Structures are given as C-alpha cells and as structure tokens.
Short mmCIF file of C-alpha atoms and ligand atoms in Angstrom, two decimals:
data_model
loop_
_atom_site.label_atom_id
_atom_site.label_comp_id
_atom_site.label_asym_id
_atom_site.label_seq_id
_atom_site.Cartn_x
_atom_site.Cartn_y
_atom_site.Cartn_z
CA MET A 23 -16.88 9.89 10.32
CA ALA A 24 -14.47 7.06 11.11
CA ARG A 25 -11.71 5.94 9.00
CA LYS A 26 -11.90 2.07 8.05
CA ARG A 27 -9.26 -0.15 9.43
CA ILE A 28 -7.29 -1.68 6.56
CA ILE A 29 -5.01 -4.62 6.43
CA ALA A 30 -3.31 -5.39 3.33
CA GLY A 31 -0.50 -7.89 2.21
CA ASN A 32 2.07 -7.29 -0.18
CA TRP A 33 3.81 -10.65 -1.29
CA LYS A 34 6.40 -8.98 -3.54
CA MET A 35 8.08 -11.48 -5.78
CA HIS A 36 6.89 -14.65 -4.04
CA SER A 37 4.27 -17.38 -4.81
CA THR A 38 3.51 -19.31 -7.83
CA ILE A 39 -0.03 -19.89 -8.74
CA SER A 40 -0.41 -23.00 -6.98
CA GLN A 41 0.95 -21.54 -3.94
CA SER A 42 -1.11 -18.66 -4.04
CA LEU A 43 -4.11 -21.12 -4.39
CA ASP A 44 -2.91 -23.13 -1.28
CA TYR A 45 -2.67 -19.88 0.66
CA ILE A 46 -6.19 -18.93 0.21
CA GLN A 47 -7.61 -22.41 1.10
CA THR A 48 -5.83 -22.21 4.04
CA PHE A 49 -6.18 -18.75 5.12
CA SER A 50 -10.08 -19.05 4.36
CA SER A 51 -10.27 -21.97 7.13
CA PHE A 52 -9.05 -19.75 9.62
CA ASP A 53 -12.54 -17.73 9.49
CA VAL A 54 -10.74 -14.29 9.52
CA SER A 55 -14.16 -11.89 9.69
CA ASP A 56 -12.59 -8.72 8.39
CA LYS A 57 -11.83 -7.74 4.96
CA VAL A 58 -8.24 -8.10 3.93
CA TYR A 59 -6.22 -7.04 0.75
CA LEU A 60 -3.73 -8.93 -1.00
CA ALA A 61 -1.21 -7.73 -3.75
CA VAL A 62 0.03 -10.91 -5.30
CA PRO A 63 2.18 -11.52 -8.35
CA TYR A 64 0.50 -10.88 -11.54
CA THR A 65 0.60 -14.69 -13.11
CA ALA A 66 -1.34 -15.22 -9.66
CA ILE A 67 -4.32 -12.56 -10.03
CA HIS A 68 -6.53 -14.10 -12.19
CA PRO A 69 -6.52 -17.42 -10.58
CA ALA A 70 -6.51 -15.79 -7.08
CA ALA A 71 -9.07 -13.38 -7.82
CA ASN A 72 -11.57 -16.39 -8.91
CA ALA A 73 -10.76 -18.10 -5.50
CA CYS A 74 -11.08 -15.23 -3.43
CA LYS A 75 -14.80 -14.40 -5.35
CA ASP A 76 -16.96 -15.21 -2.58
CA THR A 77 -14.42 -14.29 0.18
CA ASN A 78 -13.82 -11.23 2.09
CA ILE A 79 -10.14 -11.29 0.48
CA VAL A 80 -9.78 -8.72 -2.31
CA ILE A 81 -6.84 -9.35 -4.98
CA GLY A 82 -4.87 -6.45 -6.40
CA ALA A 83 -1.46 -5.68 -8.21
CA GLN A 84 1.81 -4.85 -7.37
CA ASN A 85 2.38 -2.14 -9.99
CA MET A 86 1.30 -1.39 -13.23
CA HIS A 87 2.20 1.03 -16.39
CA PRO A 88 0.56 4.34 -16.51
CA GLU A 89 -0.25 3.71 -20.41
CA LEU A 90 -3.24 1.96 -21.58
CA LYS A 91 -1.32 -0.01 -24.04
CA GLY A 92 1.86 0.31 -26.79
CA ALA A 93 5.55 -1.02 -27.00
CA PHE A 94 6.50 -1.22 -23.58
CA THR A 95 8.13 -4.95 -22.97
CA GLY A 96 7.30 -6.44 -20.05
CA GLU A 97 4.99 -4.08 -18.53
CA ILE A 98 1.21 -4.56 -17.52
CA SER A 99 -1.66 -2.24 -18.09
CA ILE A 100 -4.41 -1.24 -15.82
CA GLY A 101 -6.99 -2.64 -18.43
CA MET A 102 -5.06 -6.12 -18.14
CA LEU A 103 -5.38 -6.06 -14.57
CA LYS A 104 -8.96 -5.03 -13.99
CA GLU A 105 -9.89 -8.15 -16.81
CA ALA A 106 -7.53 -10.15 -14.72
CA GLY A 107 -9.74 -9.46 -11.31
CA ALA A 108 -7.56 -7.25 -9.51
CA GLN A 109 -9.32 -4.62 -7.52
CA PHE A 110 -6.42 -2.49 -6.54
CA VAL A 111 -3.05 -1.71 -7.07
CA LEU A 112 0.20 -0.43 -4.97
CA ILE A 113 1.82 2.35 -6.68
CA GLY A 114 5.30 3.89 -5.67
CA HIS A 115 6.67 0.89 -3.43
CA SER A 116 9.96 1.69 -2.18
CA GLU A 117 11.29 -1.06 -4.32
CA ARG A 118 9.67 0.54 -7.28
CA ARG A 119 11.34 3.78 -6.42
CA HIS A 120 15.08 2.48 -5.41
CA VAL A 121 15.19 -0.74 -7.03
CA PHE A 122 13.68 0.26 -10.11
CA LYS A 123 14.16 3.80 -10.03
CA GLU A 124 10.88 5.09 -10.52
CA ASP A 125 10.71 9.04 -9.79
CA ASP A 126 7.78 11.01 -8.60
CA SER A 127 6.91 11.96 -11.93
CA PHE A 128 6.47 8.58 -13.28
CA ILE A 129 4.47 7.53 -10.20
CA ASN A 130 2.39 10.50 -10.28
CA LYS A 131 1.50 9.48 -13.59
CA LYS A 132 0.34 5.83 -12.62
CA LEU A 133 -1.50 7.45 -9.90
CA LEU A 134 -3.24 9.46 -12.56
CA ARG A 135 -4.15 6.60 -14.72
CA ALA A 136 -5.66 4.74 -11.84
CA ALA A 137 -7.90 7.74 -10.64
CA GLU A 138 -9.04 8.16 -14.06
CA GLU A 139 -9.95 4.57 -14.33
CA ASN A 140 -11.85 4.41 -10.93
CA PHE A 141 -9.12 2.25 -9.50
CA LEU A 142 -8.11 1.74 -5.94
CA SER A 143 -4.44 2.81 -5.38
CA PHE A 144 -2.41 2.39 -2.50
CA PHE A 145 0.19 5.33 -2.79
CA CYS A 146 3.42 4.36 -1.04
CA ILE A 147 5.75 6.84 0.48
CA GLY A 148 8.67 6.99 2.99
CA GLU A 149 12.13 8.49 3.65
CA THR A 150 15.15 6.32 3.46
CA GLU A 151 17.40 6.02 6.84
CA GLN A 152 19.94 8.60 5.41
CA GLN A 153 17.05 10.87 5.25
CA ARG A 154 15.85 10.33 8.65
CA GLU A 155 19.46 10.87 10.17
CA ASN A 156 19.60 13.93 8.09
CA ASN A 157 16.54 15.10 9.61
CA GLN A 158 14.54 15.63 5.99
CA THR A 159 11.95 13.06 6.81
CA LYS A 160 9.04 15.86 6.67
CA GLU A 161 10.69 17.37 3.75
CA VAL A 162 10.78 14.16 1.69
CA LEU A 163 7.46 13.21 2.74
CA LYS A 164 5.77 16.64 1.79
CA ASN A 165 7.80 16.36 -1.58
CA GLN A 166 6.26 12.70 -2.42
CA LEU A 167 2.99 13.71 -1.58
CA THR A 168 3.08 16.83 -3.48
CA LEU A 169 4.67 15.66 -6.70
CA GLY A 170 2.71 12.20 -6.57
CA LEU A 171 -0.67 13.58 -6.35
CA ALA A 172 -0.11 16.41 -8.68
CA ASN A 173 -3.26 17.04 -10.60
CA ILE A 174 -5.22 14.43 -8.89
CA SER A 175 -8.44 15.97 -7.81
CA SER A 176 -10.24 16.10 -4.34
CA LYS A 177 -12.96 13.78 -5.89
CA GLN A 178 -10.35 11.37 -7.00
CA MET A 179 -9.13 11.38 -3.28
CA ASN A 180 -11.73 8.56 -2.48
CA ASN A 181 -9.84 6.21 -4.23
CA ILE A 182 -6.53 6.67 -2.93
CA ILE A 183 -4.83 5.30 0.50
CA VAL A 184 -1.64 6.25 1.28
CA ALA A 185 1.08 3.85 2.80
CA TYR A 186 3.62 5.34 4.96
CA GLU A 187 6.62 2.89 4.58
CA PRO A 188 9.77 4.19 5.82
CA VAL A 189 12.63 2.56 3.79
CA TRP A 190 14.91 1.57 6.47
CA ALA A 191 12.17 -0.38 8.38
CA ILE A 192 10.97 -2.69 5.20
CA GLY A 193 12.37 -6.22 5.65
CA THR A 194 14.61 -5.30 8.42
CA GLY A 195 12.89 -5.93 11.53
CA LYS A 196 13.50 -2.48 12.42
CA THR A 197 9.97 -1.23 12.98
CA ALA A 198 9.42 2.37 13.29
CA THR A 199 8.17 3.04 17.23
CA PRO A 200 4.27 3.70 17.47
CA GLU A 201 4.99 7.29 18.30
CA MET A 202 7.80 7.55 15.23
CA ALA A 203 4.99 6.42 13.32
CA GLN A 204 2.46 8.53 14.46
CA GLU A 205 4.25 11.58 14.26
CA ALA A 206 4.95 10.77 10.13
CA HIS A 207 1.24 9.95 9.96
CA SER A 208 -0.09 13.26 11.66
CA TYR A 209 2.42 15.16 9.21
CA ILE A 210 1.22 12.94 6.28
CA ARG A 211 -2.46 14.30 7.46
CA ALA A 212 -1.61 18.13 8.05
CA CYS A 213 0.01 17.81 4.34
CA LEU A 214 -2.88 16.53 2.70
CA ALA A 215 -5.15 19.30 4.61
CA GLU A 216 -2.59 21.75 2.90
CA LEU A 217 -2.93 20.05 -0.60
CA TYR A 218 -6.67 19.45 -0.51
CA ASP A 219 -8.86 20.45 2.89
CA ASP A 220 -9.43 18.92 6.21
CA THR A 221 -12.09 16.69 5.20
CA ILE A 222 -10.13 14.88 2.71
CA ALA A 223 -7.00 14.64 5.20
CA GLN A 224 -9.22 13.19 7.77
CA GLN A 225 -11.17 10.63 5.87
CA LEU A 226 -8.41 9.10 3.94
CA SER A 227 -6.57 6.19 5.20
CA ILE A 228 -3.28 6.10 6.19
CA LEU A 229 -1.57 2.45 6.37
CA TYR A 230 1.75 1.80 7.99
CA GLY A 231 4.27 -0.32 6.54
CA GLY A 232 7.55 -2.19 7.66
CA SER A 233 8.18 -4.92 9.19
CA VAL A 234 4.71 -5.05 11.26
CA LYS A 235 4.07 -8.60 12.55
CA PRO A 236 1.23 -10.20 14.77
CA ASP A 237 2.85 -8.80 17.87
CA ASN A 238 3.43 -5.26 17.12
CA ILE A 239 0.20 -4.79 14.94
CA ALA A 240 -2.04 -3.87 18.09
CA GLU A 241 0.57 -0.90 19.22
CA LEU A 242 0.80 0.63 15.92
CA ILE A 243 -3.07 0.70 15.20
CA SER A 244 -3.96 1.92 18.51
CA GLN A 245 -2.06 5.37 17.39
CA LYS A 246 -4.75 7.93 16.17
CA ASP A 247 -3.48 8.34 12.84
CA ILE A 248 -2.83 4.72 12.04
CA ASP A 249 -5.48 3.29 10.12
CA GLY A 250 -3.89 0.21 9.03
CA ALA A 251 -0.79 -1.79 7.88
CA LEU A 252 0.75 -2.87 4.64
CA VAL A 253 2.21 -6.04 5.30
CA GLY A 254 5.27 -8.00 3.53
CA GLY A 255 7.22 -10.82 5.11
CA ALA A 256 4.13 -11.33 7.59
CA SER A 257 1.90 -11.91 4.98
CA LEU A 258 3.50 -14.60 3.42
CA LYS A 259 2.08 -17.09 5.64
CA PRO A 260 -1.47 -17.71 6.13
CA ASP A 261 -1.11 -18.22 9.90
CA SER A 262 0.77 -15.45 10.79
CA PHE A 263 -0.99 -13.02 8.67
CA SER A 264 -4.52 -14.36 9.88
CA GLN A 265 -3.23 -13.57 13.23
CA LEU A 266 -2.13 -10.33 12.50
CA VAL A 267 -5.39 -9.47 11.03
CA LYS A 268 -7.01 -10.63 14.22
CA ASN A 269 -4.77 -8.83 16.88
CA SER A 270 -5.24 -5.63 14.46
CA GLY A 271 -9.05 -5.58 15.53
P1 13P B 28 8.19 -5.79 5.40
O1 13P B 28 6.60 -6.24 6.13
O2 13P B 28 8.43 -7.08 4.90
O3 13P B 28 8.99 -5.02 6.31
O4 13P B 28 7.66 -5.47 4.07
C1 13P B 28 6.58 -3.89 4.15
C2 13P B 28 6.60 -3.72 3.08
O5 13P B 28 7.32 -3.47 2.14
C3 13P B 28 5.04 -3.92 2.40
O6 13P B 28 4.85 -3.04 1.13
#
C-alpha cells in the first residue's frame, strides 16, 4: 500500500485569530487540491477550524498536556483541543524538548493519552548538531522512538505520524540534504520494524522537517522513505505554503 503524502505547517507562536482567518481565506483562494494540515496557536484553533469546515485544511494544535484535567496552570488538555475543533496534535517538537525541557517520558505520556483518545499525533524526533557531529544520530533517534513509543500498541500506531526534524536544520536555512534525510528516514523505518513489525514500518508516514521551502520540497519528497514535510517558516505565508504544497505533488 502506497503511503499518503502529507504536508503540514507548524505556525509556532505566530498569527492572531484575525491573521489566521485572513491566511485561511487567501490560502483557500489558491485552489490547492491536496489536503493540508496546519498546527496553529491555541487561540486560533476554534475560529480556524470553523473557517476550514468545508475546505481541505485540517486544523490541529502544537502541544497538549497528558492529563485530562487538573491543577496545571497554563496547560491545555486533549478534551479542550478536541472540542475547539483540533483534529491532530504535534508531540515532542524540538522546541518543546529543548526550550521547555520536555523529556522522553513526558512525551510518551502525551502520546499515550492521544492514542487512548484516538487522536492523531505527529510525533517529532531529531538529533542536535552536536549529536550528529559525535556520530550519535542513530542512537538518538532509536532512543527517542523507543522511549516515546513505549506501551503504544500496534493498533494505536495507526494514529501516529513520525516527523524527523534534525534540530540543526530547524529555522536555520540549513536543510539536510535529501540523501541525509533519506538515510535517517530509512533508519527510523528500520527501528519501527524492530519495535513493531515490517507492515507497520512500511505503512507509517515519516515526514521531514527543517528549512523545507517551495524550492527544495520536490527533491526531498522524491526520496523513497520521505512521505511529506512538517514546515515552519515557509508555512507562515499562504503564497509560499501553497506553492510548497503544489511543488510536492
Ligand atoms: P522551519 O521550517 O522554519 O525550519 O521549522 C521546522 C519546524 O520546526 C516545523 O515543525
């Protein structure tokens, strides 16, 4: 079975409600026929999800707390996200790991919660520049996969997409070469075959993220194990993101 091509945007801490609605209106006018995923700021989820009801844009969140409710000032639960209209969540993004010090076990709790709730997760992994220079890339990826996916069943893997985002390539303009990305993706697939089985490893979508732009997406996506992209900066403007989606086809 051929894996579906998936293009997702991560707006990070950009766009107010009105800016999000303007974006959606402009993006929709470009007649992009493929489904796209947009992880928007919390405040924009509800209005954006409403505005995207009859479109091929799927709105999601950038993070969530693993508990269903409680004394967690400033946090957000999966129930809140679902009712607001989010259809997916990013988990373990490198900025959550490195800026907000989230560790693998906390990320695992979030993945377990999303899986229990049949909610789609984009599980992000990736090595730092230092780890790559020290030849630790494979070890880091294997560790993040093993710890992050602990106790996630084979069936629950249906609701997980993996995003490989080398930390050194995020927001730096330094994209991994298609060959480097392919090597990492194929290794991730091998780890998934070991953790689960070949069928799951072959069916699971693995996206690349890190300085993906309209002019490098085609080459990245032409690699055998790259099934799509998680895009930061180039998803912030409707014209560049629509061009990127078109160039991925
Ligand atoms: P950039 O595309 O801006 O490098 O960001 C990638 C990213 O972090 C997507 O989640």
